[in-house]
Coordinates of C-alpha atoms and ligand atoms in Angstrom, one line a residue:
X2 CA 0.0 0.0 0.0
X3 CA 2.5 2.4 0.5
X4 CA 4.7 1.4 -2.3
X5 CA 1.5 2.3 -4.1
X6 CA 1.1 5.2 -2.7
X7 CA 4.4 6.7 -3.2
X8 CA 3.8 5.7 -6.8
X9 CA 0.8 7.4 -7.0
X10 CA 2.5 10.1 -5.3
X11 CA 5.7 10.4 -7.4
X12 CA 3.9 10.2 -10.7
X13 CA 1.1 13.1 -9.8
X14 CA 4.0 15.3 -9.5
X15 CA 5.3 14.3 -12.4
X16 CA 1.9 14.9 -14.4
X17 CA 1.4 18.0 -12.4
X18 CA 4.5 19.7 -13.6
X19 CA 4.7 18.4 -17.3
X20 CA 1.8 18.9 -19.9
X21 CA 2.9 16.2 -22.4
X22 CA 2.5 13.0 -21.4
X23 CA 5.0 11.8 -23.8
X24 CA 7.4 13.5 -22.3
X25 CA 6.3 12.6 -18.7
X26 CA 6.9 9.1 -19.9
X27 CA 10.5 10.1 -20.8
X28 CA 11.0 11.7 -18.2
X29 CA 10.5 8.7 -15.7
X30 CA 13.6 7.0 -15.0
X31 CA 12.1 3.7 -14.7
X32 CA 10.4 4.2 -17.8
X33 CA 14.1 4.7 -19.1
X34 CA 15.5 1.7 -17.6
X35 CA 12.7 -0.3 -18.7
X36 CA 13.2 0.5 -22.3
X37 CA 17.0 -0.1 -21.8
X38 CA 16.5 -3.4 -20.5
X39 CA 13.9 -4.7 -22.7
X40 CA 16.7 -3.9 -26.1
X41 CA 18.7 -6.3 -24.8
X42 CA 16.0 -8.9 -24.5
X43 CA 15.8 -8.5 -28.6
X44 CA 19.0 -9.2 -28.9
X45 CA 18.2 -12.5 -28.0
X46 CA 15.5 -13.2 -30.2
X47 CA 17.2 -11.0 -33.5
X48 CA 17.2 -14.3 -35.7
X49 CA 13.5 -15.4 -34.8
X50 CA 12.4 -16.5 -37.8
X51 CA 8.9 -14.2 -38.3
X52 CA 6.3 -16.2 -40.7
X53 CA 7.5 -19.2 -42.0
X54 CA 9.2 -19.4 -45.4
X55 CA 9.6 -22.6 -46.1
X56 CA 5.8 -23.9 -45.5
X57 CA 5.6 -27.4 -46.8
X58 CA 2.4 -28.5 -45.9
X59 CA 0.6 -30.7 -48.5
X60 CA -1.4 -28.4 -51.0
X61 CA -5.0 -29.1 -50.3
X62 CA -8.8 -28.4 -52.4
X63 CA -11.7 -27.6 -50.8
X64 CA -13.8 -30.2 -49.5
X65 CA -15.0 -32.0 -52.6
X66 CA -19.3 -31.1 -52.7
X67 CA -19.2 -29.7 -49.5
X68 CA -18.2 -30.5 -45.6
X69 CA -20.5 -32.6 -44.0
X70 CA -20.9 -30.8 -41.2
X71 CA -18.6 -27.4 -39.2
X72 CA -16.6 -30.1 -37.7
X73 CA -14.9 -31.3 -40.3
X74 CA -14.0 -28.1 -42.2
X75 CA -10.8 -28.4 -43.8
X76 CA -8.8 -24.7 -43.7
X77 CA -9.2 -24.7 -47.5
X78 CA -12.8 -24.5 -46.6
X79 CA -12.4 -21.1 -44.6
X80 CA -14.1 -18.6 -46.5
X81 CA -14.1 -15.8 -43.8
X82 CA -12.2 -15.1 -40.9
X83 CA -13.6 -13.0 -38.0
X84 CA -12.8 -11.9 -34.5
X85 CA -14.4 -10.9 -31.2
X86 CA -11.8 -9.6 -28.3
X87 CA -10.0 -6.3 -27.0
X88 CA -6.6 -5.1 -27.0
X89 CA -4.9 -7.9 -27.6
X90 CA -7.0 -9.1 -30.6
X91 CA -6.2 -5.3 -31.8
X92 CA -2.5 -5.3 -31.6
X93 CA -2.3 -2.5 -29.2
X94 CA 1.2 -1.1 -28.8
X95 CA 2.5 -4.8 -30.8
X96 CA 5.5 -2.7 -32.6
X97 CA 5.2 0.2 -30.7
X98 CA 9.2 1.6 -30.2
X99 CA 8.7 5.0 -29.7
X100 CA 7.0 7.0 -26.7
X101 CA 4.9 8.7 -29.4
X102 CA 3.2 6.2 -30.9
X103 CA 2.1 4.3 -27.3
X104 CA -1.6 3.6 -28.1
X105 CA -1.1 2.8 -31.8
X106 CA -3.3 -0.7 -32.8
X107 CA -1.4 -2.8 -35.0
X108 CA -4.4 -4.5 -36.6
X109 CA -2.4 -6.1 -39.2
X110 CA -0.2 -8.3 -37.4
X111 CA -2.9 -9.1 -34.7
X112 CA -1.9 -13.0 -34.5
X113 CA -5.8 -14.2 -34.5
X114 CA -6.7 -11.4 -36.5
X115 CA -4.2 -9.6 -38.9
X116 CA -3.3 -9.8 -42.8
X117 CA -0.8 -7.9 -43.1
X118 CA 2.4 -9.1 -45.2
X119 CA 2.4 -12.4 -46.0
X120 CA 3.5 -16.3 -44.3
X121 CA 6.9 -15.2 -45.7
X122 CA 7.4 -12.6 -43.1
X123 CA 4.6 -12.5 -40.8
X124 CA 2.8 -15.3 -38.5
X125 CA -1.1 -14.7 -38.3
X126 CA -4.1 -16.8 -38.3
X127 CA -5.2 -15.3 -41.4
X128 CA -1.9 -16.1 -43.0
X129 CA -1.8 -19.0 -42.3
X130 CA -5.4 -20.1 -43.4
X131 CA -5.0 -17.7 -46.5
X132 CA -2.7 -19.9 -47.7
X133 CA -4.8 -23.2 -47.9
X134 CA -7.7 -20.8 -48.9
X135 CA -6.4 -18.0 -50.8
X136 CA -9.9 -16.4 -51.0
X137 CA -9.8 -16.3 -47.9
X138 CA -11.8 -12.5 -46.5
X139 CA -12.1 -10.6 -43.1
X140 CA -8.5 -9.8 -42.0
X141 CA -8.0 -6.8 -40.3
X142 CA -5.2 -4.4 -42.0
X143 CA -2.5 -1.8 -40.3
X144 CA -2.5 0.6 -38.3
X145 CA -5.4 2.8 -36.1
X146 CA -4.7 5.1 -33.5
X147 CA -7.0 7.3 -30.8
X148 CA -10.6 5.3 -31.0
X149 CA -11.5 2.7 -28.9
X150 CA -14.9 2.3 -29.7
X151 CA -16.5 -0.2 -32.2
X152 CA -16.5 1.3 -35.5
X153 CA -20.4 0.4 -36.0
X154 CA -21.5 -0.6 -40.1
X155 CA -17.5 -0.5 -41.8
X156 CA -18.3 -1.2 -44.6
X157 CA -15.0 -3.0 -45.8
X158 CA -14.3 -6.8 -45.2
X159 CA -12.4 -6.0 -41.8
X160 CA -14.1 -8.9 -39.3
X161 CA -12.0 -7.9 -36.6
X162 CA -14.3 -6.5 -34.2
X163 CA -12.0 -6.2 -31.2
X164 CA -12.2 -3.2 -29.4
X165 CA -9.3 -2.0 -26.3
X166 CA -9.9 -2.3 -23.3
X167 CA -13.1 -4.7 -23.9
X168 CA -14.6 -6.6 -21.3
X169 CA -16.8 -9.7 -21.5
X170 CA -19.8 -7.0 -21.0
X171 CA -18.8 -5.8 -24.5
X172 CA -19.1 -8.9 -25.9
X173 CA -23.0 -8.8 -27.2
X174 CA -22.0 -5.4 -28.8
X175 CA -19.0 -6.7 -30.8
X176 CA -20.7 -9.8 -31.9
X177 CA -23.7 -8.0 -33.2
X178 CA -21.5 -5.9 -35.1
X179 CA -20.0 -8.6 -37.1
X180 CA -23.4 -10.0 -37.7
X181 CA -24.1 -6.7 -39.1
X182 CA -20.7 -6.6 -41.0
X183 CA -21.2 -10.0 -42.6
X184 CA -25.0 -9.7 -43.8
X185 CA -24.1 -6.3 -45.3
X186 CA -20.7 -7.4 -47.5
X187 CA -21.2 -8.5 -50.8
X188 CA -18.1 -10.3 -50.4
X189 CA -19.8 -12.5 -48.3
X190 CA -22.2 -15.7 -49.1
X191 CA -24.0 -15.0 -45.4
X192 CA -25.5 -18.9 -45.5
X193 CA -23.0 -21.0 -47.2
X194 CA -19.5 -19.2 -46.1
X195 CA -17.6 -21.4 -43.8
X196 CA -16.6 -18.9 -41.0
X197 CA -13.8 -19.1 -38.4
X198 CA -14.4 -16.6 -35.6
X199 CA -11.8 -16.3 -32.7
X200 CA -13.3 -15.1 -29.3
X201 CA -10.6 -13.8 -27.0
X202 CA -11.8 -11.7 -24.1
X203 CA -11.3 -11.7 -20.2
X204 CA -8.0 -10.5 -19.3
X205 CA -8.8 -7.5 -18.5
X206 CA -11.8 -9.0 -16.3
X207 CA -9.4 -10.8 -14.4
X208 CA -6.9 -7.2 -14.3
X209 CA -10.4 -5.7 -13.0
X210 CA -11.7 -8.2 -10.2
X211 CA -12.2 -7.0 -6.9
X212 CA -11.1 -3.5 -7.6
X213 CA -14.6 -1.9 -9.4
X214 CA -17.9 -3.2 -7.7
X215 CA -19.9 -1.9 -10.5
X216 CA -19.6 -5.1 -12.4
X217 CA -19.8 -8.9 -11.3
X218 CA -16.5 -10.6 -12.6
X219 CA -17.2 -13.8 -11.2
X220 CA -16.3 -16.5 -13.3
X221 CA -19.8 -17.5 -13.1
X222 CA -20.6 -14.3 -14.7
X223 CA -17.8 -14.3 -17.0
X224 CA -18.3 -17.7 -18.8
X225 CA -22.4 -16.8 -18.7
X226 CA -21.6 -13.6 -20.9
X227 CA -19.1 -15.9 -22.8
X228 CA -22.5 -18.6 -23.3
X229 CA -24.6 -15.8 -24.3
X230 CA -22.2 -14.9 -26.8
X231 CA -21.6 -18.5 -29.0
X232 CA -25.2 -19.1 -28.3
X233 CA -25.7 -15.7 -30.7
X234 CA -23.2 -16.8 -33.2
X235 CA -25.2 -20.5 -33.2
X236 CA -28.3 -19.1 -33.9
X237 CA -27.4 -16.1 -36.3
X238 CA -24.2 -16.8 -37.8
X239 CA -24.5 -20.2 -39.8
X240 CA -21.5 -22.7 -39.9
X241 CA -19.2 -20.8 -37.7
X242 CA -16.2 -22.4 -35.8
X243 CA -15.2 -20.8 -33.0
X244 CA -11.5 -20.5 -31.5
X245 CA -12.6 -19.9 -28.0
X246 CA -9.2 -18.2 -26.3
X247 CA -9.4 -18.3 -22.2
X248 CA -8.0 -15.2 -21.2
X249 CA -4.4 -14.4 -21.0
X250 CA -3.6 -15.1 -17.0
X251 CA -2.4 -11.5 -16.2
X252 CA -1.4 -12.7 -13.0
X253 CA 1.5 -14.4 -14.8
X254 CA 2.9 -10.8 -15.3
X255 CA 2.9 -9.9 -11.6
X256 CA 6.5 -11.5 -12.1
X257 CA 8.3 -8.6 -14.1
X258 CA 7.7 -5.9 -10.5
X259 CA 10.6 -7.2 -9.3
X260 CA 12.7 -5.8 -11.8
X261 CA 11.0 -3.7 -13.9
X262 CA 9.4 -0.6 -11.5
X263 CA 7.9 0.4 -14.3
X264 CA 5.8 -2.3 -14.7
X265 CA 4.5 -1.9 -11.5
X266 CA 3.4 1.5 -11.9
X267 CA 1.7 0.8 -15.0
X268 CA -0.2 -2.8 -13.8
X269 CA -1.5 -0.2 -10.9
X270 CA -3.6 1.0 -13.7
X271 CA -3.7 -1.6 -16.4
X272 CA -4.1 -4.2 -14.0
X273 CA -5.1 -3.0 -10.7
X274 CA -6.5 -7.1 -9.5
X275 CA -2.6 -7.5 -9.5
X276 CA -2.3 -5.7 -6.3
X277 CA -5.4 -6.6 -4.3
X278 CA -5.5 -10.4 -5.0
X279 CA -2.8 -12.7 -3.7
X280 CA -0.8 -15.0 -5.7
X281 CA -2.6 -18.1 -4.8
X282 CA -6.4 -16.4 -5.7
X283 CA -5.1 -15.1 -8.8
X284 CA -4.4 -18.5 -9.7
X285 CA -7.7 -20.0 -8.8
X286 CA -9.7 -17.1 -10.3
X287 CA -7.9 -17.7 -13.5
X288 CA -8.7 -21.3 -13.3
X289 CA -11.9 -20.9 -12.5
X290 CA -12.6 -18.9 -15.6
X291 CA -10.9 -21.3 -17.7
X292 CA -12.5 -24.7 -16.2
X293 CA -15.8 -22.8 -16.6
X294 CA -15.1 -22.0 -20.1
X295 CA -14.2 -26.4 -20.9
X296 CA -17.7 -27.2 -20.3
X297 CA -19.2 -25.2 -22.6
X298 CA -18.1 -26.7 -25.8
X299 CA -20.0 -30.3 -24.7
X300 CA -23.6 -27.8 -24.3
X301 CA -23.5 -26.0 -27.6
X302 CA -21.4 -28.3 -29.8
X303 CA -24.3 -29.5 -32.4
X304 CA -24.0 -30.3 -36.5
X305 CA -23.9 -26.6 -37.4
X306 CA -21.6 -25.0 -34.8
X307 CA -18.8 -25.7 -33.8
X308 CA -16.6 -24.1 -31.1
X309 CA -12.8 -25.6 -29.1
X310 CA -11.8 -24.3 -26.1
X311 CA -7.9 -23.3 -27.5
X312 CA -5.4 -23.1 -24.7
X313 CA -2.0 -22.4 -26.6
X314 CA -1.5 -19.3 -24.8
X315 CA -2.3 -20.2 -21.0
X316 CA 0.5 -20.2 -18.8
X317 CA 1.4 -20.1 -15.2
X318 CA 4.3 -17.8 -15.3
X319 CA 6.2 -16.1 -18.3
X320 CA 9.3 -17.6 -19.4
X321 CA 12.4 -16.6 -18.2
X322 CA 15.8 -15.8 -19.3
X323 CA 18.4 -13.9 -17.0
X324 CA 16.6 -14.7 -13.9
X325 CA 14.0 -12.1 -15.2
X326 CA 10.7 -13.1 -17.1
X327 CA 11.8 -12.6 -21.1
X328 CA 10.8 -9.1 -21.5
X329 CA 11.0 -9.7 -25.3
X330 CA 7.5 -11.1 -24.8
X331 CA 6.2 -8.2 -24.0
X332 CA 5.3 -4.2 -25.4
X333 CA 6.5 -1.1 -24.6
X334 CA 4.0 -0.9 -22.0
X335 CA 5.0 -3.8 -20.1
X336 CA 1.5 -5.5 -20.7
X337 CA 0.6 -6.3 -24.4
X338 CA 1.9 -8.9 -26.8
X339 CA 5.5 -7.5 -28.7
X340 CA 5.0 -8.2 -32.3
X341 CA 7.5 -11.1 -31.5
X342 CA 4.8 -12.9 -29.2
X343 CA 2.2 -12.2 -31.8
X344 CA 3.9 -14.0 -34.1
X345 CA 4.9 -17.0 -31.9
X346 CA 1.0 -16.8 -30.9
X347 CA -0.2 -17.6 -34.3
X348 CA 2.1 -20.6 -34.6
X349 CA 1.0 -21.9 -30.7
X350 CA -2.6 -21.4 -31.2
X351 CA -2.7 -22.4 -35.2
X352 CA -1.1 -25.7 -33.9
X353 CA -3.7 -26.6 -31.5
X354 CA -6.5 -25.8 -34.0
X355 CA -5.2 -28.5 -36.2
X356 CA -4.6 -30.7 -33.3
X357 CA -7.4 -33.4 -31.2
X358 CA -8.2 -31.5 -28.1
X359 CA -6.6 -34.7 -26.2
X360 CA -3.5 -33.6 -27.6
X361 CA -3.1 -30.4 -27.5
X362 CA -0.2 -28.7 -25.3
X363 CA -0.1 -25.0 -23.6
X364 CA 1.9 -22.6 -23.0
X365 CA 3.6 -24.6 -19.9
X366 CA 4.7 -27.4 -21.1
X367 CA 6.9 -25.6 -23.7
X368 CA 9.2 -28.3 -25.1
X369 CA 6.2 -29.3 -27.1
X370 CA 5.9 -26.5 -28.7
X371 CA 6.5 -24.9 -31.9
X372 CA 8.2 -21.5 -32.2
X373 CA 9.7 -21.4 -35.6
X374 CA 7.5 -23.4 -37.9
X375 CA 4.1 -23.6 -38.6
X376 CA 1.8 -26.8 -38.2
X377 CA 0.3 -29.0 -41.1
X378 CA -3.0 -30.0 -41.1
X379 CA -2.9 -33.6 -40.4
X380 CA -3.1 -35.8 -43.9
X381 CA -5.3 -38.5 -42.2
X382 CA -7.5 -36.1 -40.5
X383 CA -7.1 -32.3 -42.2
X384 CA -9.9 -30.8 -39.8
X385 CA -10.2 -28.1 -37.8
X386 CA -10.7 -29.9 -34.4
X387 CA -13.7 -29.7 -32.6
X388 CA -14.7 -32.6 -29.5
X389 CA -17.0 -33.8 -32.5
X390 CA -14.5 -34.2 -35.4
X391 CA -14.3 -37.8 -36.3
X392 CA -11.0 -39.3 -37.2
X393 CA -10.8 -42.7 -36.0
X394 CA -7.3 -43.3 -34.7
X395 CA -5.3 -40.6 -36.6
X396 CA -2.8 -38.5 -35.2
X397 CA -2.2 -34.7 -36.0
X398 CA 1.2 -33.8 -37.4
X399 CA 3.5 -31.4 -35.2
X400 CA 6.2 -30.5 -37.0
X401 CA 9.6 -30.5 -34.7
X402 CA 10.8 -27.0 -33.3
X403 CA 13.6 -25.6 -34.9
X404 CA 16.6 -24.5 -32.8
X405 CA 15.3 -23.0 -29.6
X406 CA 18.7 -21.4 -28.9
X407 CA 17.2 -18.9 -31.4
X408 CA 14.7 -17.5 -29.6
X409 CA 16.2 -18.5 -26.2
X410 CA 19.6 -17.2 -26.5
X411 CA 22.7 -19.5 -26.8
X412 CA 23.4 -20.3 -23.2
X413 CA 19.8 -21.9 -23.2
X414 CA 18.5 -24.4 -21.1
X415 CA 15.4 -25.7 -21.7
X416 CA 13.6 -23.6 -19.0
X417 CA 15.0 -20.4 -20.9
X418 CA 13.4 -21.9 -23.8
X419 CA 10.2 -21.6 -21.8
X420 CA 10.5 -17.9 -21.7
X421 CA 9.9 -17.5 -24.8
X422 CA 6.7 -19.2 -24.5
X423 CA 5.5 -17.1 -21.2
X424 CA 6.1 -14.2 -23.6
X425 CA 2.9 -15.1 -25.3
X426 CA 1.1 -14.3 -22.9
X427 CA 3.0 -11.4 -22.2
X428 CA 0.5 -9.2 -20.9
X429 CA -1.9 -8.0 -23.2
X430 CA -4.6 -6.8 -22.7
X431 CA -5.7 -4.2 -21.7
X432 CA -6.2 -1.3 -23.5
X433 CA -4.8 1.1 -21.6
X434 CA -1.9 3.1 -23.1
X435 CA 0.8 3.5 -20.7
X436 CA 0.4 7.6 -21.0
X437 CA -3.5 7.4 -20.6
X438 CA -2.7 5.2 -17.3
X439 CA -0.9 7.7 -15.9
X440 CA -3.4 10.6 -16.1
X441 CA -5.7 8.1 -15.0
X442 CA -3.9 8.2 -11.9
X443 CA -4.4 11.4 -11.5
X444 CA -8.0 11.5 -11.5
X445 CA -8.6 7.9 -9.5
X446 CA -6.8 9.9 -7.5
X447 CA -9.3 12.9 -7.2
X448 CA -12.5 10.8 -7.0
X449 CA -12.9 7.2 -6.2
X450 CA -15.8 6.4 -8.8
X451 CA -16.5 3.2 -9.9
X452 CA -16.3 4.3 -13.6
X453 CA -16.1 1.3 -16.4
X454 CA -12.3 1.4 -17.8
X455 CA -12.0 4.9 -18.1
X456 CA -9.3 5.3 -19.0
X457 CA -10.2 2.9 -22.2
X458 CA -12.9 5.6 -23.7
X459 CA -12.0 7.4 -26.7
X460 CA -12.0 11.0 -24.7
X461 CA -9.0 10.4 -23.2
X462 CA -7.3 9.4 -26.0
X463 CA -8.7 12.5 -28.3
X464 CA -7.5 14.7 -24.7
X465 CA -4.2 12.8 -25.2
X466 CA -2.8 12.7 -29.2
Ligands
NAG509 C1 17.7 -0.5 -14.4 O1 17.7 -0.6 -13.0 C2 18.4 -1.7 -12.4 C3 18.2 -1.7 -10.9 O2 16.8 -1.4 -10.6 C4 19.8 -1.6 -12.7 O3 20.5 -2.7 -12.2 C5 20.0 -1.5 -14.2 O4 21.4 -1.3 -14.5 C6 19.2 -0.4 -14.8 N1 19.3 -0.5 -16.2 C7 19.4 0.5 -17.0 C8 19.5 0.2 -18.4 O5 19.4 1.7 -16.6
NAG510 C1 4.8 -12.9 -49.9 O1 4.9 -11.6 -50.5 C2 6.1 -11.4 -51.3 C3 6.1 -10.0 -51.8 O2 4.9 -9.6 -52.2 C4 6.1 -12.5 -52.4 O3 7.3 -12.3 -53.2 C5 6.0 -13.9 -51.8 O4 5.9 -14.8 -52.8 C6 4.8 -14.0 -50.9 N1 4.9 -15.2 -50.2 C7 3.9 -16.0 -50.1 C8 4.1 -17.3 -49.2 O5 2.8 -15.8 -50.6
NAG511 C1 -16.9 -2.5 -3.0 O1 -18.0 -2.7 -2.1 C2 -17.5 -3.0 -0.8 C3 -18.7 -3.3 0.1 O2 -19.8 -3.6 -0.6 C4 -16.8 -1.8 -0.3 O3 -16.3 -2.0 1.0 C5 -15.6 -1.5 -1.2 O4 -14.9 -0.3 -0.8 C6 -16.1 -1.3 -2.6 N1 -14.9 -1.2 -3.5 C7 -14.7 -0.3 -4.4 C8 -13.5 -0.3 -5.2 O5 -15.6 0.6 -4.6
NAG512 C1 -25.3 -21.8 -21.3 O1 -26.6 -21.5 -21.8 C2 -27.5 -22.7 -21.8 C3 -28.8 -22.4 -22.5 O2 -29.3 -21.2 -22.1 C4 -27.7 -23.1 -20.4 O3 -28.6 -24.2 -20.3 C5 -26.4 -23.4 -19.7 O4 -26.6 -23.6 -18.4 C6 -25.5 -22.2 -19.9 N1 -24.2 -22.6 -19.4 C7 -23.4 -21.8 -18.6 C8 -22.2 -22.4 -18.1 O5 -23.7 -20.6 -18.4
NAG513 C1 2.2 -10.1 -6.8 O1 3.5 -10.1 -6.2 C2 3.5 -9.7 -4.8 C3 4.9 -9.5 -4.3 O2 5.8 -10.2 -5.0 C4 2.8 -10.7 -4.0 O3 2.7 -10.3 -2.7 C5 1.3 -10.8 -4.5 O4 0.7 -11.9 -3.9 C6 1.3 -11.1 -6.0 N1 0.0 -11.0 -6.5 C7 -0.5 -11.8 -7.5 C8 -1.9 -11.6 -7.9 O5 0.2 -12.7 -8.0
NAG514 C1 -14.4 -33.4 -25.2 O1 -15.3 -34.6 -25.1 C2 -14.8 -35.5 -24.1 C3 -15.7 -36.7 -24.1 O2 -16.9 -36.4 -24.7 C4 -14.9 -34.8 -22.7 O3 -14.4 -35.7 -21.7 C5 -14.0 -33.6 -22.8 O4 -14.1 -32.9 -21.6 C6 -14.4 -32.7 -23.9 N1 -13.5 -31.6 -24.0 C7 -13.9 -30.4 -24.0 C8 -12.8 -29.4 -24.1 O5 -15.0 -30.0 -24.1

């Protein structure tokens, strides 16, 4: 408490004396050393191999006639591609270098979302399906700065409908937006498209429980608002898949305090939870949103909807490297994805999309994974996988990691490997640009209002840039 006070303290004066918060940024030492630092952590990873150049999975047609059903669509089926989420889905801060462009979306390289480039340079979901199904429609493209609202009736084939700073109260809003989108396009066939929709929301429900009484983040609540929200896309969006994402654990990020202070100030607004819940109930809440989230799959799954639970990204801790968590993993404001994790992302969570849910491996158990290469579709079984895709006896393929000194740094032991894992989950979400945090501060400061992310809304950032 008095850490956080002295915090509080140290960066009013700050704001109080300086009228740019650019420059109030810059001007914080820790902000300085944290920037330092995390250059060296790129070093490391300077010959990650972004994309994957050398992609040699078996060329494959559409399903001859059609599927028989949306659990056994092949990804040369995929006709649209669509997501539902918040900062994370939007790419906030991703490739952000530069104090002036904290707050910038990188849509395009959004690893569930983006089109940008191409497989050659850049890992997304929508690379990687575009290349099975090079029609392939929905991607979200480059670069948006200042609004975080939904952007109601675009009228161009973007289907990522992610806002920052979302919670699982915005998810009715979002998916009704990309029911609108869809219907509208004349891109798309509305009945007969095969659609793969990823839903990512919650981490910053779990950054917000027990600090703002004005909503219920139980995980009752959570994974309820969750239901509500595939039950919509069964009824009104026909053969959907859904990638359902548990939230990233934020608590995992609780880690980089120790020695990164400016992490800490920042989580005291990005992620306030961090600092009221102990280490033990951040676990359990975070499990108990995810366990919640299992069951649902077995109530909804039915011949014309399909959704997976996809936990590529969950992790207990973030990797570490140095004896620190691998700051590489994470943004300039110590709590999104780095373009780096983004890209890793697509591989981890591609991989378990192509792979039996028995089978599938997280974020944890790291030598399993995949960093460098990115997973064929079975040739026995070339499905998306769903509880109900039927493939007698087959096994997925998982192609081998390449060298994980690559990404781990030379002197790597397997555990440093890891790291590069726990980067993933970096911290993400929320929306909150580091700047707009800290004139938050200032006003939590002034009045103890239960206000819904305010600092999220799009007046602070048209106050801010
Ligand atoms: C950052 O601060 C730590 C101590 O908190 C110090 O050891 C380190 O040298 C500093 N790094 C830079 C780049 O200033
Ligand atoms: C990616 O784009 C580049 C440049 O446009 C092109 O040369 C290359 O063939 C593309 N790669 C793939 C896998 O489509
Ligand atoms: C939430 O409500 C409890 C009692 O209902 C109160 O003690 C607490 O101060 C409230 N917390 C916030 C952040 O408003
Ligand atoms: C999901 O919704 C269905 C239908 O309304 C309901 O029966 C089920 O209990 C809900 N499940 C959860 C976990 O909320
Ligand atoms: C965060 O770390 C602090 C100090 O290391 C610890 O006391 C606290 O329980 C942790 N909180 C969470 C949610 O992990
Ligand atoms: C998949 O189905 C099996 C058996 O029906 C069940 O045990 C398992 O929990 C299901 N997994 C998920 C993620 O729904």
């Amino acid at each position: 408490m008095l850490t956080k006070l002295l915090t509080v303290t140290a960066l009013l004066s700050v704001c109080q004396s300086i009228i740019d918060p650019r420059s109030i940024l810059d001007s914080l030492p820790s902000y300085k050393n944290y920037t330092e630092m995390r250059k060296k952590y790129f070093e490391i990873i300077r010959d990650y191999p972004y994309g994957d150049s050398d992609l040699r999975c078996t060329p494959m047609d559409p399903t001859p006639g059609r599927p028989k059903d949306t659990h056994h669509i092949r990804p040369s089926d995929i006709r649209i591609i669509a997501a539902i989420g918040d900062s994370l889905t939007a790419g906030r801060d991703a490739l952000t270098e530069s104090t002036n462009d904290i707050g910038t979306e990188y849509r395009g390289i959004a690893f569930d979302a983006g089109g940008d480039s191409n497989l050659s340079t850049r890992t997304t979901l929508p690379n990687i399906v575009s290349h099975f199904s090079p029609s392939l429609i929905g991607a979200s493209h480059g670069t948006r700065k200042g609004k975080m609202v939904l952007n109601r009736g675009d009228p161009s084939t973007d289907f990522n409908v992610a806002v920052s700073g979302s919670l699982s109260t915005d998810l009715m809003e979002q998916v009704e937006e990309l029911e609108r989108r869809l219907r509208s396009s004349k891109s798309v066939n509305y009945e007969e498209d095969w659609k793969l929709i990823t839903l990512f929301v919650g981490s910053n429900d779990l950054c917000k429980y027990g600090t703002d009484n004005s909503t219920d983040f139980s995980a009752e609540a959570f994974v309820g608002r969750v239901n509500d929200t595939l039950k919509f896309i069964k009824q009104k969006i026909p053969r959907s898949f859904v990638n359902l994402m548990p939230p990233f654990n934020v608590f995992a990020i609780n880690e980089t305090h120790e020695s990164a202070p400016f992490c800490e100030q920042f989580h005291h607004i990005a992620c306030p939870s961090l600092f009221v819940l102990t280490e033990e109930e951040g676990a359990r809440l975070f499990n108990q949103y995810y366990e919640g989230l299992i069951d649902l799959p077995n109530q909804l799954n039915a011949e014309g909807f399909a959704v997976t639970v996809n936990k590529a990204l969950n992790m207990q801790r973030l990797p570490q490297i140095w004896g620190t968590p691998h700051f590489a993993l994470l943004a300039i404001d110590c709590f999104h994805f780095s373009g780096f994790t983004h890209d890793v992302a697509a591989k981890l969570v591609w991989q378990n999309l192509v792979t039996p849910e028995y089978a599938r491996g997280d974020a944890n158990d790291f030598s399993t994974l995949m960093l460098q290469s990115v997973a064929c579709p079975s040739e026995m079984c070339p499905y998306l996988q769903s509880n109900l895709t039927d493939c007698a006896s087959t096994k997925s393929a998982i192609r081998v990691l390449v060298d994980p000194a690559i990404v781990a740094g030379s002197n790597s032991k397997p555990v440093a490997v890891m790291a590069i894992f726990g980067v993933l989950m970096g911290c993400t979400l929320l929306a909150v640009g580091t700047v707009a945090t800290i004139v938050r501060f200032k006003r939590r400061y002034k009045r103890r209002v239960n206000e819904r992310t305010p600092l999220l809304t799009a007046h602070y950032y048209e106050t801010i840039f």
